[in-house]
Short mmCIF file of C-alpha atoms and ligand atoms in Angstrom, two decimals:
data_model
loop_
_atom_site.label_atom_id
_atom_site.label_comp_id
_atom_site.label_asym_id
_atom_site.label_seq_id
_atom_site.Cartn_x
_atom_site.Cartn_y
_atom_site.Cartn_z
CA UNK A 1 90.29 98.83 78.79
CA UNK A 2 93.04 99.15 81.56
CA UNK A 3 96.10 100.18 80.84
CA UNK A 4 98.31 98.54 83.40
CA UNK A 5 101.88 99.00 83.74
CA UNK A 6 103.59 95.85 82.99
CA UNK A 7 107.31 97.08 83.57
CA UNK A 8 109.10 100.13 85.09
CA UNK A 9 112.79 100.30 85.06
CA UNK A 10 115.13 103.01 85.29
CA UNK A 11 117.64 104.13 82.12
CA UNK A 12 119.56 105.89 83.44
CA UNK A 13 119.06 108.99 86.78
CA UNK A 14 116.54 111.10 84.40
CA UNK A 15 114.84 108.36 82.24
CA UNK A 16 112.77 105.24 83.01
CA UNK A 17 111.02 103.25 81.13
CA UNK A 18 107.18 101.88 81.06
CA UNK A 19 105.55 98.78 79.62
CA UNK A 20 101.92 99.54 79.26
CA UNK A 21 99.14 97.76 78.13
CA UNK A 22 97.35 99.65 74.97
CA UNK A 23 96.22 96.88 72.25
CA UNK A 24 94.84 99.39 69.90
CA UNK A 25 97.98 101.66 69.70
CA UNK A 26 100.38 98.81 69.34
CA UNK A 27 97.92 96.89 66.26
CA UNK A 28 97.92 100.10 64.48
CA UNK A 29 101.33 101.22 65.01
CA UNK A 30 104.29 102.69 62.84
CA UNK A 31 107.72 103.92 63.00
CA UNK A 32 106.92 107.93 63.08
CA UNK A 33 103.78 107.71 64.74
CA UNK A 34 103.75 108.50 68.87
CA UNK A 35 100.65 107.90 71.24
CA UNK A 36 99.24 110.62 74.25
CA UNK A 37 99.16 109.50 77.43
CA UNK A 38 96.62 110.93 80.08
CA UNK A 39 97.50 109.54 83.44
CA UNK A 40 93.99 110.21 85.27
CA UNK A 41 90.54 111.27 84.15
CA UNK A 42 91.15 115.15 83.43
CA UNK A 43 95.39 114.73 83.23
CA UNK A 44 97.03 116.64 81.11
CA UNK A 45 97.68 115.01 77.52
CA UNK A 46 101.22 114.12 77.29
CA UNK A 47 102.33 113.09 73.96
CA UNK A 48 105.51 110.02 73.89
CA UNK A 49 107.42 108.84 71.54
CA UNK A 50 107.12 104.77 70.98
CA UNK A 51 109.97 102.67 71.22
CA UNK A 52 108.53 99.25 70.23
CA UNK A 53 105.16 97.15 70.50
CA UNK A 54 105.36 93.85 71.83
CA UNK A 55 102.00 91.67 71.75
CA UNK A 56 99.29 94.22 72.97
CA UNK A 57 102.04 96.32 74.87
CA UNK A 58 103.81 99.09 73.94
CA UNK A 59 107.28 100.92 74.98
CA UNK A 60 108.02 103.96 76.10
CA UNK A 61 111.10 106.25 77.59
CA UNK A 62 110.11 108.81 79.58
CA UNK A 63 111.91 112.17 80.93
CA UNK A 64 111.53 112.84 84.79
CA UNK A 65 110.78 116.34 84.04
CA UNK A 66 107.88 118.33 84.69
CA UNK A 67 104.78 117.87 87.47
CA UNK A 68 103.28 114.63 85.12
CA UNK A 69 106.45 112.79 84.18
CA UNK A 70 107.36 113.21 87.99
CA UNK A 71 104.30 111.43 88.80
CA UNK A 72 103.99 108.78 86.52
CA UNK A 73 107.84 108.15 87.77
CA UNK A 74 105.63 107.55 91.68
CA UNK A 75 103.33 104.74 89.53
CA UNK A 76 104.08 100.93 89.98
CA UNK A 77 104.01 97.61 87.92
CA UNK A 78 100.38 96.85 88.21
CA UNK A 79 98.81 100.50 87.91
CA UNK A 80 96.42 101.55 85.54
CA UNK A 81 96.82 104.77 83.44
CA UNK A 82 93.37 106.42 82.25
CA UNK A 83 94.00 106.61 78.79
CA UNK A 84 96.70 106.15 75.70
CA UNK A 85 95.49 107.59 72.69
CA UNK A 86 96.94 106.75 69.39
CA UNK A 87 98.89 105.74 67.03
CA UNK A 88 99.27 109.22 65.95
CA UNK A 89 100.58 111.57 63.08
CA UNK A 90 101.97 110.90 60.20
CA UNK A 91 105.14 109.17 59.65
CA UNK A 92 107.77 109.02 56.93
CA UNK A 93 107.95 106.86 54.01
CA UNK A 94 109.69 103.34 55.07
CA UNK A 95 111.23 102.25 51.99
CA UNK A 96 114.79 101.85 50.51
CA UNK A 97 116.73 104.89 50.63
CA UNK A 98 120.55 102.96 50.34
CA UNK A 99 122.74 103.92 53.49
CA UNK A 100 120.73 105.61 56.32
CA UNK A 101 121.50 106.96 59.75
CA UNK A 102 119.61 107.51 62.53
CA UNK A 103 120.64 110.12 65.04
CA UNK A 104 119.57 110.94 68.49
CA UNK A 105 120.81 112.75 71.92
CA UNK A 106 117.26 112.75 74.27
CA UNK A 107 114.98 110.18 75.43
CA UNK A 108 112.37 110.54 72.82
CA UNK A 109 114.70 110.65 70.11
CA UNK A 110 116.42 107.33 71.47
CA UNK A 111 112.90 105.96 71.23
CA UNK A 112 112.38 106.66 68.07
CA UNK A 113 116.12 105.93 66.75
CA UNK A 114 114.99 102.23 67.82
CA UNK A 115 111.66 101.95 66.08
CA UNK A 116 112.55 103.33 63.20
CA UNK A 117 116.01 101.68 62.62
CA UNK A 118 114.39 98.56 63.55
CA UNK A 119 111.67 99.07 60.96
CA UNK A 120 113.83 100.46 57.87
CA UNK A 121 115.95 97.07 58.31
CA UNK A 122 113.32 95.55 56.69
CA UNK A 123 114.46 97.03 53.54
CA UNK A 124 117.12 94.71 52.57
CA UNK A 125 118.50 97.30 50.31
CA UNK A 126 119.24 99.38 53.21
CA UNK A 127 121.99 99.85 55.74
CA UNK A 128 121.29 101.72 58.64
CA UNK A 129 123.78 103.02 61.15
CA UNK A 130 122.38 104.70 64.27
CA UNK A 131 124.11 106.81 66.34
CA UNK A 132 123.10 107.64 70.06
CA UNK A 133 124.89 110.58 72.04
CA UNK A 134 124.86 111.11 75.34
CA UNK A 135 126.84 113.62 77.71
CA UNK A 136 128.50 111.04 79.66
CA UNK A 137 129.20 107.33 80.46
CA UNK A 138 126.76 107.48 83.14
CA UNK A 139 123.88 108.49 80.77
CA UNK A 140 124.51 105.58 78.47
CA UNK A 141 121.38 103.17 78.59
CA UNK A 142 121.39 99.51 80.25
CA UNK A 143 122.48 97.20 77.65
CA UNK A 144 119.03 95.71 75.40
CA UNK A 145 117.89 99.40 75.79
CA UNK A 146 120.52 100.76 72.93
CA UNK A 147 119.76 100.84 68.92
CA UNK A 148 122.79 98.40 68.99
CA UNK A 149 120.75 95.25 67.93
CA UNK A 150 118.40 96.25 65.47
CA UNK A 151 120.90 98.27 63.27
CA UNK A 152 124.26 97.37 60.83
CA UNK A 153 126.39 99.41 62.46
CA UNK A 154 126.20 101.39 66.02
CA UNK A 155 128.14 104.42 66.83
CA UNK A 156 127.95 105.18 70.89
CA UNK A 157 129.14 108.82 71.60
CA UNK A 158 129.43 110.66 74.53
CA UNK A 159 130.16 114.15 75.15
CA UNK A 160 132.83 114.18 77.20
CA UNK A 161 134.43 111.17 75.46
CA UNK A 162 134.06 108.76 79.01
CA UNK A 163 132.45 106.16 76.91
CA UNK A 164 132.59 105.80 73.38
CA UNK A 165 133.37 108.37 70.55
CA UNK A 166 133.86 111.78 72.13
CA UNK A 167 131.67 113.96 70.93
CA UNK A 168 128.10 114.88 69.82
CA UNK A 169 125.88 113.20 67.37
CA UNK A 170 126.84 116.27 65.24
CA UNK A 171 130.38 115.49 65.02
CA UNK A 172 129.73 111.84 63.84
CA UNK A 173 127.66 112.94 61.25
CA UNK A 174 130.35 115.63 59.91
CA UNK A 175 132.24 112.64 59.64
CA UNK A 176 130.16 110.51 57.87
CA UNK A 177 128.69 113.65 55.38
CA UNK A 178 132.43 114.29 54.58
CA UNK A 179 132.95 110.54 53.57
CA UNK A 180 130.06 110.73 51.30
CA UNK A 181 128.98 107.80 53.02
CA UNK A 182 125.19 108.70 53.78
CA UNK A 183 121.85 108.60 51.40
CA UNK A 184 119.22 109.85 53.55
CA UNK A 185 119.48 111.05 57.57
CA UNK A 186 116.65 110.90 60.44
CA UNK A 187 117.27 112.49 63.45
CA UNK A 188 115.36 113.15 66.86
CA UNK A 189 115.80 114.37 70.44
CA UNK A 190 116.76 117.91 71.05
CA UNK A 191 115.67 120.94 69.02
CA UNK A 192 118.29 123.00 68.98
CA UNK A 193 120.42 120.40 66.87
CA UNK A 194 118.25 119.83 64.65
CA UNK A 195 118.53 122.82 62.92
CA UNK A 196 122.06 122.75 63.13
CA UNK A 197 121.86 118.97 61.95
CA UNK A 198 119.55 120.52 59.23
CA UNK A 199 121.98 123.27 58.20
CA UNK A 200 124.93 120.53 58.23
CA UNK A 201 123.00 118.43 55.38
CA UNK A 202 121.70 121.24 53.56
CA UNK A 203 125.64 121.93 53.05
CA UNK A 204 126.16 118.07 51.59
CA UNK A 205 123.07 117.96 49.65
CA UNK A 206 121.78 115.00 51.88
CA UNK A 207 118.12 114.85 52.91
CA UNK A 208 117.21 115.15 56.58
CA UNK A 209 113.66 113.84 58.42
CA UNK A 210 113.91 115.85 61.75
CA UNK A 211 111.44 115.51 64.83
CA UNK A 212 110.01 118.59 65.24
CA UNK A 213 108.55 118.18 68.61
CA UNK A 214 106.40 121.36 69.67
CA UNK A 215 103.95 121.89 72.43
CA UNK A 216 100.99 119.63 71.74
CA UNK A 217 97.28 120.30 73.88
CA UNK A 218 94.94 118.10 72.28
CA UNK A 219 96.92 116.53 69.55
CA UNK A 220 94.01 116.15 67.17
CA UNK A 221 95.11 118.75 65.22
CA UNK A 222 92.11 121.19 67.09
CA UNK A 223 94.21 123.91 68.80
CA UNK A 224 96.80 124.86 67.07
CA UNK A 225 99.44 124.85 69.30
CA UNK A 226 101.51 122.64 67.62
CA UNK A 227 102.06 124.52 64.56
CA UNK A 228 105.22 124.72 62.65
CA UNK A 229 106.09 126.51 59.28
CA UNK A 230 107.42 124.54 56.60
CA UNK A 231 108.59 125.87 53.36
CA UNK A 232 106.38 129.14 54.78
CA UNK A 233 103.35 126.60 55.32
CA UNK A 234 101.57 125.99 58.32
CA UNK A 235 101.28 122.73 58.87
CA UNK A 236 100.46 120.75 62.47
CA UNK A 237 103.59 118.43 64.15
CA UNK A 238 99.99 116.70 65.61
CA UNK A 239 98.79 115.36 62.17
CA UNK A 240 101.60 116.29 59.38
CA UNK A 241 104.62 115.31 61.48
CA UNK A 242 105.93 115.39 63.81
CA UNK A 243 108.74 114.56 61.27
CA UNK A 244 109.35 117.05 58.42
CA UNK A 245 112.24 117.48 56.31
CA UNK A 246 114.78 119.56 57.82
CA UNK A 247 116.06 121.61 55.35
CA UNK A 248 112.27 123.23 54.89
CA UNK A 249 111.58 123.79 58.57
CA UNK A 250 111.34 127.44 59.89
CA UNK A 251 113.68 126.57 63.18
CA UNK A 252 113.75 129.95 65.11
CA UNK A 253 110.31 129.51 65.28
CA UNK A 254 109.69 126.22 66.04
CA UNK A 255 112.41 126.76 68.97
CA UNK A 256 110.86 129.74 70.76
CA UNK A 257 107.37 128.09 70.51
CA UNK A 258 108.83 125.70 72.72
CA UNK A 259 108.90 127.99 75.56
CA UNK A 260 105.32 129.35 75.20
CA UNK A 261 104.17 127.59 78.68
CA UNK A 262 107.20 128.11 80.90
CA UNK A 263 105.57 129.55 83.35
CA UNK A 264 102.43 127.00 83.86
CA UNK A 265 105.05 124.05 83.77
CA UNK A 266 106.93 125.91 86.32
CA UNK A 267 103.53 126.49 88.54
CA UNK A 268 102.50 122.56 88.05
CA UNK A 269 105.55 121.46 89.28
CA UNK A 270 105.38 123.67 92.34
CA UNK A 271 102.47 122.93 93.53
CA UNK A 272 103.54 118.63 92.88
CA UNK A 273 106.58 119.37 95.39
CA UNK A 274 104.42 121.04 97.80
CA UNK A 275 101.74 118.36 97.56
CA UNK A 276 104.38 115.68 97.59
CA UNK A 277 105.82 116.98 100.98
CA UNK A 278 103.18 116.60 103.09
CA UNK A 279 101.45 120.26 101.65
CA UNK A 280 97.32 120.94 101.19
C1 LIG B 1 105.65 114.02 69.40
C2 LIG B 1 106.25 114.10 70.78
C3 LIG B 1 106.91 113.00 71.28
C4 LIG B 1 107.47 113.03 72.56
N1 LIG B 1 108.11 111.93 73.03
C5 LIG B 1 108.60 111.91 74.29
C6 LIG B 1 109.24 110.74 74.81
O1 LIG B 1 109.36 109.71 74.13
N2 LIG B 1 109.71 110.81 76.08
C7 LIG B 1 109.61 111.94 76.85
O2 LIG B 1 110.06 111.92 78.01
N3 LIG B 1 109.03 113.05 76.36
C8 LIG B 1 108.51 113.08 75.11
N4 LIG B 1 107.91 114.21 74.63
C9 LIG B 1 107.83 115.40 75.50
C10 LIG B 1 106.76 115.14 76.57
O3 LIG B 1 105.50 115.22 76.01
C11 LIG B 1 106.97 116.12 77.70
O4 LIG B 1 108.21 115.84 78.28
C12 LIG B 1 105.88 115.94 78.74
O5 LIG B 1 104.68 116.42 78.25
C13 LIG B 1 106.30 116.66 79.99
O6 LIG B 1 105.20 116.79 80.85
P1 LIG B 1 105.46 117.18 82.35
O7 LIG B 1 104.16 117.50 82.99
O8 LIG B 1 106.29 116.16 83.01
O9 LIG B 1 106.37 118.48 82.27
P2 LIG B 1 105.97 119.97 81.99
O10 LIG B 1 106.49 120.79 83.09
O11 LIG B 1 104.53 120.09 81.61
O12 LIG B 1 106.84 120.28 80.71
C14 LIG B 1 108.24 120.20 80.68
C15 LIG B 1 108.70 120.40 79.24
O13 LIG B 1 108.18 119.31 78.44
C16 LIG B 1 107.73 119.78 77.18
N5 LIG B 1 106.26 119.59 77.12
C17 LIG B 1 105.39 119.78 78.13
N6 LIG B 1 104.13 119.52 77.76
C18 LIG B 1 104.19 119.17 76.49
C19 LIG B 1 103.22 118.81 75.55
N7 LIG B 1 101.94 118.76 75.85
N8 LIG B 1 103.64 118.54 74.31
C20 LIG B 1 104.94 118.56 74.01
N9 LIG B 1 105.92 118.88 74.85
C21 LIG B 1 105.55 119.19 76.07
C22 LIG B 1 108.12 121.24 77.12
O14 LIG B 1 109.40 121.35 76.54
C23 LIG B 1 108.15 121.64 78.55
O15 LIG B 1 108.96 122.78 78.78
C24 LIG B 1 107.35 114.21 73.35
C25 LIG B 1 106.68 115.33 72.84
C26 LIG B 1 106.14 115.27 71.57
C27 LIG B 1 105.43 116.47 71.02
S1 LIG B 2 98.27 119.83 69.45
FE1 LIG B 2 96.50 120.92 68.95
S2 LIG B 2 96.63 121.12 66.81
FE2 LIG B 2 98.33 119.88 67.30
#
């Protein structure tokens, strides 16, 4: 099977997107569920969010970050990537839950705002609002990337207020908890608010799914790397997540697990640059 690129287009000056080719991901799946991409035989195994399947191609929003992202970002309509692997984990129920909202402030989490928005519609019992922060107007997505056509309503914040609401996701959501307006939150995209997001709820008595993204190395639940404590159990973000409910997830240490590989990523990318200018 080759999984060609079908479409490559920039979100905004960190994110682009991919259209890729993977039939047996995008038959099997599900709001919740991400795939692994390895980019050539041997890659690394980068795990990605999904933002929608169309036909036997799926999308995804990707982070120039680190040495891989970087050089997927060099790849062109037409190339071939040596593997996608999935669907994966385990998501949430998709069901009624009455008024829902759908928060995000990162490229993964605006991925899976979409599906899962998109997919909870379905309900008919359901209203979902989703809410996408950024830190400023240039940040915003191109229009047809945003949550704004597959939800009820559509709040557009950014952080410096250039476009939008002013603000974080968090401050839209102390709105909306303090109008008693909300049945049941998801959220995704940085760590760090999450477990402010998940302290926020706690307060209003409102469940919260949260994306607990952690480093994944095989994600086949083999390694362990992934592990996060929930309600003092371990479970794996590879096969039990990666969304758990917020209000049981053991946040300081699902945060400084995050930083286990610092300085490999650091390394990678290093020796990318150097290879990339012309080095041996
Ligand atoms: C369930 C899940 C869904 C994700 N969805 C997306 C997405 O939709 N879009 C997106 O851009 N990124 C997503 N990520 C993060 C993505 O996997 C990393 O950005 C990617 O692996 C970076 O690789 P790199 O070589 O470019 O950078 P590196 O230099 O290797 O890493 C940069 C940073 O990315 C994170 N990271 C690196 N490797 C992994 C890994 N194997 N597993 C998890 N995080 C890692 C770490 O925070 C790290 O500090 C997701 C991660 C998980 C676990
Ligand atoms: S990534 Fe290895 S157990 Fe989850």
């Amino acid at each position: 099977m080759k999984h060609v690129i079908t479409r490559k287009e920039d979100l905004n000056a960190a994110d682009y997107l991919i259209d890729v080719v993977a039939p047996e991901v995008a038959k099997r799946f599900v709001p919740g569920n991400f795939c692994v991409l390895i980019t050539v035989p041997n890659g690394e195994r980068i795990p990605m969010s999904i933002q929608k399947v169309e036909d036997d191609k799926i999308t995804l929003y990707i982070k120039r970050l680190g040495k891989t992202s970087r050089e997927l970002d060099n790849w062109n309509v037409g190339d071939a990537l040596h593997a996608v692997i999935g669907p994966l984990g385990t998501p949430p129920p998709i069901k009624k839950y009455g008024n829902v909202v759908f928060l995000s402030d990162l490229v993964c989490g605006h991925a899976e705002n979409y599906a899962m928005c998109k997919e909870l519609g379905k309900y008919e019992m359901n209203h979902i609002t989703s809410v996408q922060s950024f830190p400023t107007a240039a940040d915003v997505y191109p229009d047809g990337e945003l949550c704004d056509t597959v939800c009820d309503k559509f709040i557009l914040a950014t952080e410096d207020g250039s476009r939008g609401v002013k603000g974080h996701y968090l401050d839209v959501m102390k709105e909306m908890l303090e109008a008693g307006e909300v049945d049941q939150v998801f959220a995704g995209g940085g760590i760090p608010p999450l477990e402010t997001l998940s302290i926020l709820t706690a307060k209003y008595n409102v469940p919260v799914y949260t994306t607990v993204r952690q480093i994944m190395v095989d994600a086949t639940g083999m390694c362990g790397s992934c592990r996060v404590f929930i309600d003092g159990e371990q479970k794996l973000a590879c096969i039990d997540g990666p969304m758990f409910d917020g209000h049981k997830v053991d946040w300081p240490s699902a945060i400084s697990r995050l930083g286990m590989f610092k300085a490999k990523e650091a390394e990678a990318l290093g020796c990318f640059n150097h290879k990339l200018n012309g080095g041996k």
